[in-house]
Structures are given as C-alpha cells and as structure tokens.
PDB file of C-alpha atoms in Angstrom:
ATOM      1  CA  THR A   1     -62.583  20.545 -15.732  1.00  0.00           C
ATOM      2  CA  PRO A   2     -59.736  20.141 -13.007  1.00  0.00           C
ATOM      3  CA  ARG A   3     -57.078  22.342 -13.500  1.00  0.00           C
ATOM      4  CA  THR A   4     -53.612  21.288 -12.214  1.00  0.00           C
ATOM      5  CA  SER A   5     -49.860  21.382 -13.269  1.00  0.00           C
ATOM      6  CA  GLY A   6     -48.677  18.450 -15.110  1.00  0.00           C
ATOM      7  CA  THR A   7     -45.932  17.997 -12.327  1.00  0.00           C
ATOM      8  CA  GLN A   8     -48.854  17.706  -9.673  1.00  0.00           C
ATOM      9  CA  GLU A   9     -49.176  13.757  -9.212  1.00  0.00           C
ATOM     10  CA  ARG A  10     -52.705  14.111  -7.342  1.00  0.00           C
ATOM     11  CA  GLY A  11     -53.775  16.526  -9.795  1.00  0.00           C
ATOM     12  CA  SER A  12     -52.984  14.453 -12.623  1.00  0.00           C
ATOM     13  CA  TYR A  13     -54.596  11.524 -11.082  1.00  0.00           C
ATOM     14  CA  GLU A  14     -57.884  13.353 -10.637  1.00  0.00           C
ATOM     15  CA  LEU A  15     -57.658  14.860 -14.047  1.00  0.00           C
ATOM     16  CA  VAL A  16     -57.263  11.424 -15.590  1.00  0.00           C
ATOM     17  CA  GLN A  17     -60.338  10.233 -13.783  1.00  0.00           C
ATOM     18  CA  TRP A  18     -62.384  13.213 -14.859  1.00  0.00           C
ATOM     19  CA  MET A  19     -61.333  12.518 -18.357  1.00  0.00           C
ATOM     20  CA  GLU A  20     -62.289   9.122 -18.450  1.00  0.00           C
ATOM     21  CA  LYS A  21     -65.393   9.639 -16.688  1.00  0.00           C
ATOM     22  CA  ALA A  22     -66.372  12.203 -19.107  1.00  0.00           C
ATOM     23  CA  ILE A  23     -65.285  10.051 -22.185  1.00  0.00           C
ATOM     24  CA  ALA A  24     -67.772   7.063 -20.629  1.00  0.00           C
ATOM     25  CA  GLN A  25     -70.593   9.437 -20.579  1.00  0.00           C
ATOM     26  CA  ALA A  26     -70.150  11.317 -23.896  1.00  0.00           C
ATOM     27  CA  VAL A  27     -70.107   7.897 -25.483  1.00  0.00           C
ATOM     28  CA  PRO A  28     -73.432   5.875 -25.202  1.00  0.00           C
ATOM     29  CA  ALA A  29     -72.734   2.097 -24.266  1.00  0.00           C
ATOM     30  CA  ARG A  30     -74.661   0.992 -27.415  1.00  0.00           C
ATOM     31  CA  GLU A  31     -71.917   2.830 -29.663  1.00  0.00           C
ATOM     32  CA  LYS A  32     -68.889   1.722 -28.030  1.00  0.00           C
ATOM     33  CA  GLY A  33     -68.461  -1.150 -30.361  1.00  0.00           C
ATOM     34  CA  ASN A  34     -68.382   1.228 -33.233  1.00  0.00           C
ATOM     35  CA  LEU A  35     -66.331   4.253 -31.645  1.00  0.00           C
ATOM     36  CA  GLN A  36     -63.120   4.245 -29.748  1.00  0.00           C
ATOM     37  CA  VAL A  37     -61.891   7.378 -28.011  1.00  0.00           C
ATOM     38  CA  ALA A  38     -58.276   8.156 -27.445  1.00  0.00           C
ATOM     39  CA  TRP A  39     -56.678  10.854 -25.739  1.00  0.00           C
ATOM     40  CA  LEU A  40     -53.085  12.034 -24.955  1.00  0.00           C
ATOM     41  CA  SER A  41     -51.946  14.309 -22.023  1.00  0.00           C
ATOM     42  CA  GLY A  42     -48.787  15.084 -20.032  1.00  0.00           C
ATOM     43  CA  HIS A  43     -50.816  14.515 -16.924  1.00  0.00           C
ATOM     44  CA  ARG A  44     -51.963  10.825 -18.051  1.00  0.00           C
ATOM     45  CA  PHE A  45     -48.163   9.881 -18.646  1.00  0.00           C
ATOM     46  CA  GLY A  46     -47.395  11.415 -15.313  1.00  0.00           C
ATOM     47  CA  ALA A  47     -49.959   9.278 -13.576  1.00  0.00           C
ATOM     48  CA  GLU A  48     -49.073   6.338 -15.422  1.00  0.00           C
ATOM     49  CA  ASN A  49     -45.313   6.718 -14.683  1.00  0.00           C
ATOM     50  CA  ALA A  50     -46.029   7.427 -11.316  1.00  0.00           C
ATOM     51  CA  THR A  51     -47.895   4.171 -10.951  1.00  0.00           C
ATOM     52  CA  GLN A  52     -45.203   2.409 -12.680  1.00  0.00           C
ATOM     53  CA  VAL A  53     -42.377   3.988 -10.343  1.00  0.00           C
ATOM     54  CA  ARG A  54     -44.320   2.888  -7.195  1.00  0.00           C
ATOM     55  CA  GLN A  55     -44.778  -1.004  -8.429  1.00  0.00           C
ATOM     56  CA  ASP A  56     -40.877  -0.928  -9.542  1.00  0.00           C
ATOM     57  CA  VAL A  57     -40.015   0.756  -6.172  1.00  0.00           C
ATOM     58  CA  GLN A  58     -41.685  -2.238  -4.214  1.00  0.00           C
ATOM     59  CA  ARG A  59     -40.288  -4.814  -6.158  1.00  0.00           C
ATOM     60  CA  VAL A  60     -36.826  -3.388  -6.364  1.00  0.00           C
ATOM     61  CA  SER A  61     -36.817  -2.744  -2.348  1.00  0.00           C
ATOM     62  CA  LEU A  62     -37.884  -6.177  -1.533  1.00  0.00           C
ATOM     63  CA  VAL A  63     -34.927  -7.746  -3.695  1.00  0.00           C
ATOM     64  CA  SER A  64     -32.461  -5.027  -2.290  1.00  0.00           C
ATOM     65  CA  LEU A  65     -33.167  -5.814   1.133  1.00  0.00           C
ATOM     66  CA  GLY A  66     -33.140  -9.495   0.568  1.00  0.00           C
ATOM     67  CA  ALA A  67     -29.369  -9.141  -1.010  1.00  0.00           C
ATOM     68  CA  ILE A  68     -28.321  -6.853   1.807  1.00  0.00           C
ATOM     69  CA  VAL A  69     -29.634  -9.157   4.714  1.00  0.00           C
ATOM     70  CA  LEU A  70     -27.880 -11.888   2.771  1.00  0.00           C
ATOM     71  CA  LEU A  71     -24.527  -9.912   2.228  1.00  0.00           C
ATOM     72  CA  CYS A  72     -24.715  -9.031   6.374  1.00  0.00           C
ATOM     73  CA  PHE A  73     -25.498 -12.579   7.333  1.00  0.00           C
ATOM     74  CA  PHE A  74     -22.340 -13.876   5.603  1.00  0.00           C
ATOM     75  CA  GLY A  75     -20.290 -10.838   6.191  1.00  0.00           C
ATOM     76  CA  PHE A  76     -20.728 -10.516  10.041  1.00  0.00           C
ATOM     77  CA  ARG A  77     -19.248 -12.858  12.159  1.00  0.00           C
ATOM     78  CA  ARG A  78     -21.605 -11.833  15.093  1.00  0.00           C
ATOM     79  CA  ARG A  79     -25.485 -12.153  13.825  1.00  0.00           C
ATOM     80  CA  GLN A  80     -26.946  -9.526  16.159  1.00  0.00           C
ATOM     81  CA  PHE A  81     -25.075  -7.174  14.048  1.00  0.00           C
ATOM     82  CA  LEU A  82     -27.576  -8.031  10.946  1.00  0.00           C
ATOM     83  CA  LEU A  83     -30.440  -6.321  13.281  1.00  0.00           C
ATOM     84  CA  LEU A  84     -28.244  -3.212  14.332  1.00  0.00           C
ATOM     85  CA  THR A  85     -27.436  -2.604  10.668  1.00  0.00           C
ATOM     86  CA  PHE A  86     -31.108  -2.024  10.032  1.00  0.00           C
ATOM     87  CA  ALA A  87     -32.014   0.052  13.433  1.00  0.00           C
ATOM     88  CA  PRO A  88     -30.667   3.694  12.031  1.00  0.00           C
ATOM     89  CA  ALA A  89     -32.142   3.234   8.526  1.00  0.00           C
ATOM     90  CA  THR A  90     -35.467   1.875   9.751  1.00  0.00           C
ATOM     91  CA  PHE A  91     -35.703   4.657  12.581  1.00  0.00           C
ATOM     92  CA  GLY A  92     -34.612   7.344   9.902  1.00  0.00           C
ATOM     93  CA  ALA A  93     -37.013   6.220   7.042  1.00  0.00           C
ATOM     94  CA  LEU A  94     -40.148   6.412   9.803  1.00  0.00           C
ATOM     95  CA  LEU A  95     -39.114  10.015  10.887  1.00  0.00           C
ATOM     96  CA  ALA A  96     -38.766  11.197   7.555  1.00  0.00           C
ATOM     97  CA  THR A  97     -41.875   9.559   6.269  1.00  0.00           C
ATOM     98  CA  GLY A  98     -43.698  11.280   9.204  1.00  0.00           C
ATOM     99  CA  ALA A  99     -41.999  14.471   8.268  1.00  0.00           C
ATOM    100  CA  VAL A 100     -43.133  14.626   4.943  1.00  0.00           C
ATOM    101  CA  GLY A 101     -46.771  13.350   5.898  1.00  0.00           C
ATOM    102  CA  LEU A 102     -46.991  16.525   7.735  1.00  0.00           C
ATOM    103  CA  PHE A 103     -46.535  18.971   4.893  1.00  0.00           C
ATOM    104  CA  HIS A 104     -47.628  16.652   1.842  1.00  0.00           C
ATOM    105  CA  PRO A 105     -50.783  14.364   1.944  1.00  0.00           C
ATOM    106  CA  GLN A 106     -49.635  12.161  -0.658  1.00  0.00           C
ATOM    107  CA  ILE A 107     -45.864  11.303  -1.378  1.00  0.00           C
ATOM    108  CA  ALA A 108     -44.555  11.398  -5.025  1.00  0.00           C
ATOM    109  CA  GLY A 109     -43.409   8.295  -6.880  1.00  0.00           C
ATOM    110  CA  ILE A 110     -39.773   9.823  -6.989  1.00  0.00           C
ATOM    111  CA  VAL A 111     -39.831  10.046  -3.379  1.00  0.00           C
ATOM    112  CA  ALA A 112     -40.574   6.428  -2.554  1.00  0.00           C
ATOM    113  CA  GLY A 113     -38.179   5.517  -5.070  1.00  0.00           C
ATOM    114  CA  PHE A 114     -35.458   7.621  -3.678  1.00  0.00           C
ATOM    115  CA  GLY A 115     -36.249   7.050  -0.079  1.00  0.00           C
ATOM    116  CA  GLY A 116     -35.828   3.273  -1.025  1.00  0.00           C
ATOM    117  CA  MET A 117     -32.104   4.193  -2.136  1.00  0.00           C
ATOM    118  CA  LEU A 118     -31.579   6.521   1.048  1.00  0.00           C
ATOM    119  CA  VAL A 119     -32.334   3.686   3.411  1.00  0.00           C
ATOM    120  CA  GLY A 120     -29.605   1.500   1.471  1.00  0.00           C
ATOM    121  CA  ILE A 121     -27.327   4.344   2.015  1.00  0.00           C
ATOM    122  CA  LEU A 122     -28.326   4.634   5.884  1.00  0.00           C
ATOM    123  CA  GLY A 123     -27.435   1.159   6.147  1.00  0.00           C
ATOM    124  CA  ASP A 124     -23.849   1.365   4.530  1.00  0.00           C
ATOM    125  CA  TYR A 125     -23.047   3.912   7.465  1.00  0.00           C
ATOM    126  CA  GLY A 126     -24.398   1.469  10.148  1.00  0.00           C
ATOM    127  CA  ILE A 127     -22.358  -1.619   8.218  1.00  0.00           C
ATOM    128  CA  GLN A 128     -19.086   0.630   8.117  1.00  0.00           C
ATOM    129  CA  TYR A 129     -19.417   0.878  12.075  1.00  0.00           C
ATOM    130  CA  LEU A 130     -20.132  -2.413  12.585  1.00  0.00           C
ATOM    131  CA  TYR A 131     -17.817  -4.079  10.425  1.00  0.00           C
ATOM    132  CA  HIS A 132     -14.942  -2.480  12.551  1.00  0.00           C
ATOM    133  CA  ALA A 133     -16.766  -3.379  15.648  1.00  0.00           C
ATOM    134  CA  ASP A 134     -17.046  -6.992  14.418  1.00  0.00           C
ATOM    135  CA  ARG A 135     -13.130  -6.832  14.127  1.00  0.00           C
ATOM    136  CA  GLY A 136     -12.736  -6.041  17.732  1.00  0.00           C
ATOM    137  CA  LEU A 137     -12.058  -2.314  17.632  1.00  0.00           C
ATOM    138  CA  GLU A 138     -13.104  -0.261  20.446  1.00  0.00           C
ATOM    139  CA  PRO A 139     -15.838   2.505  19.884  1.00  0.00           C
ATOM    140  CA  ALA A 140     -13.606   5.233  20.243  1.00  0.00           C
ATOM    141  CA  GLU A 141     -11.085   4.022  17.683  1.00  0.00           C
ATOM    142  CA  ILE A 142     -14.092   3.444  15.359  1.00  0.00           C
ATOM    143  CA  LEU A 143     -15.172   6.916  15.770  1.00  0.00           C
ATOM    144  CA  THR A 144     -11.748   8.481  15.643  1.00  0.00           C
ATOM    145  CA  ARG A 145     -11.503   6.303  12.200  1.00  0.00           C
ATOM    146  CA  LEU A 146     -15.136   6.909  10.633  1.00  0.00           C
ATOM    147  CA  GLY A 147     -16.093  10.218  12.326  1.00  0.00           C
ATOM    148  CA  ARG A 148     -14.968  12.858   9.787  1.00  0.00           C
ATOM    149  CA  PRO A 149     -15.582  10.810   6.753  1.00  0.00           C
ATOM    150  CA  ILE A 150     -19.175  10.041   8.096  1.00  0.00           C
ATOM    151  CA  VAL A 151     -19.825  13.675   8.916  1.00  0.00           C
ATOM    152  CA  TYR A 152     -18.651  15.055   5.470  1.00  0.00           C
ATOM    153  CA  GLY A 153     -21.049  12.658   3.794  1.00  0.00           C
ATOM    154  CA  ALA A 154     -24.013  13.587   6.014  1.00  0.00           C
ATOM    155  CA  ALA A 155     -23.144  17.275   5.342  1.00  0.00           C
ATOM    156  CA  THR A 156     -23.070  17.106   1.630  1.00  0.00           C
ATOM    157  CA  SER A 157     -26.043  14.891   1.542  1.00  0.00           C
ATOM    158  CA  MET A 158     -27.947  17.482   3.352  1.00  0.00           C
ATOM    159  CA  ALA A 159     -26.772  20.283   1.405  1.00  0.00           C
ATOM    160  CA  VAL A 160     -28.039  18.423  -2.044  1.00  0.00           C
ATOM    161  CA  PHE A 161     -31.463  17.962  -0.060  1.00  0.00           C
ATOM    162  CA  LEU A 162     -31.615  21.469   0.861  1.00  0.00           C
ATOM    163  CA  THR A 163     -31.127  22.534  -2.542  1.00  0.00           C
ATOM    164  CA  LEU A 164     -33.872  20.210  -3.517  1.00  0.00           C
ATOM    165  CA  PHE A 165     -36.185  21.648  -1.226  1.00  0.00           C
ATOM    166  CA  ALA A 166     -35.767  25.051  -3.040  1.00  0.00           C
ATOM    167  CA  ALA A 167     -37.088  23.438  -6.556  1.00  0.00           C
ATOM    168  CA  ARG A 168     -40.455  24.029  -8.052  1.00  0.00           C
ATOM    169  CA  PHE A 169     -41.700  20.427  -8.422  1.00  0.00           C
ATOM    170  CA  ASP A 170     -43.049  19.022  -5.511  1.00  0.00           C
ATOM    171  CA  GLY A 171     -41.583  15.798  -6.128  1.00  0.00           C
ATOM    172  CA  TYR A 172     -38.301  17.427  -5.448  1.00  0.00           C
ATOM    173  CA  ARG A 173     -39.418  19.196  -2.588  1.00  0.00           C
ATOM    174  CA  GLN A 174     -40.850  15.962  -0.834  1.00  0.00           C
ATOM    175  CA  LEU A 175     -37.181  14.466  -1.205  1.00  0.00           C
TER     176      LEU A 175
END
C-alpha cells in the first residue's frame, strides 16, 4: 500500500491509481454488474482537485492572455510595445519554471494557477513603464517616477514568497 500525505499531489495520484487497480482486481468481471465499490479519501479529492485546477488554469490563462493582448493593442500607440509588455514576464516565467523544476519533479496545481497570476502582475510592471514611454517621457524620468513603487512592490512580493517557502505544504514551497 502506498503511504503518502494527503497534501502530496504526486503521492495522492499514485495512491488513487493503486486503489483503483486493487478494486478492479478484487471484483471479478462477471460480478461487476451486481457489485459497485465506492471509496472516499482526502487523497482522491486532492488528486481530482489538482487535475481540475490544471484544466481551469489553462482555460483562464488563455482567456486572460487574450484580454491583455487586446487591451495593450488598443492602449498603446506603438504596436511594438505589445511585445515588450510580455518580454519580462515570459523571461521570468521560464526562469521560475526552470528553478522550481530543479527542486521539484512535479509542479503542484496551485503553483500553475498562481504562476499565471504572477505573469499578469509582471506584465503590469512592463505596462506601467511602457505606458509612460508611449507618452513621450524619457527613460530617466520614467525610472524616477516609477522606480521606488516598483522596488517596494517587488520587495513585498519577495517577502511573501520567502514566507511561503518556509511552509510545510509542498505546493506553497513551490510558489
């Protein structure tokens, strides 16, 4: 019997697969019409929820990305800023995914969902800068106006993530 904590997504999947196989072997095919076996477990709910979160994240991410692209397309005078908006977020997302992959072979569903939200937040920083640049301000003036708020925003975000890193739940540590 697999032994795992209900908060361990990968172990929960393994336990669910083991249980389904054990039930299939315990109930002969000729009796399946007369007998149904149902089982409940926090592991099963956790595994099913993780699967649902992944599907929802994919759907919501595509819709959100489309909405952001449309807003930027109509909000910026210069179309090349549309690509520049996503450059920092894309680089950060790829770097973060690689870093998490070094320490965790499987990424939790909550991390995938939260990662999508972070990409949106990262895009906001780029949008703020490019919005000012699109209005004709010089880079030095933009950095003077936005530098301190962006640094404070980044510092508070880092503090939150360092706190989550100390959590016992693997999904929080991956964040």
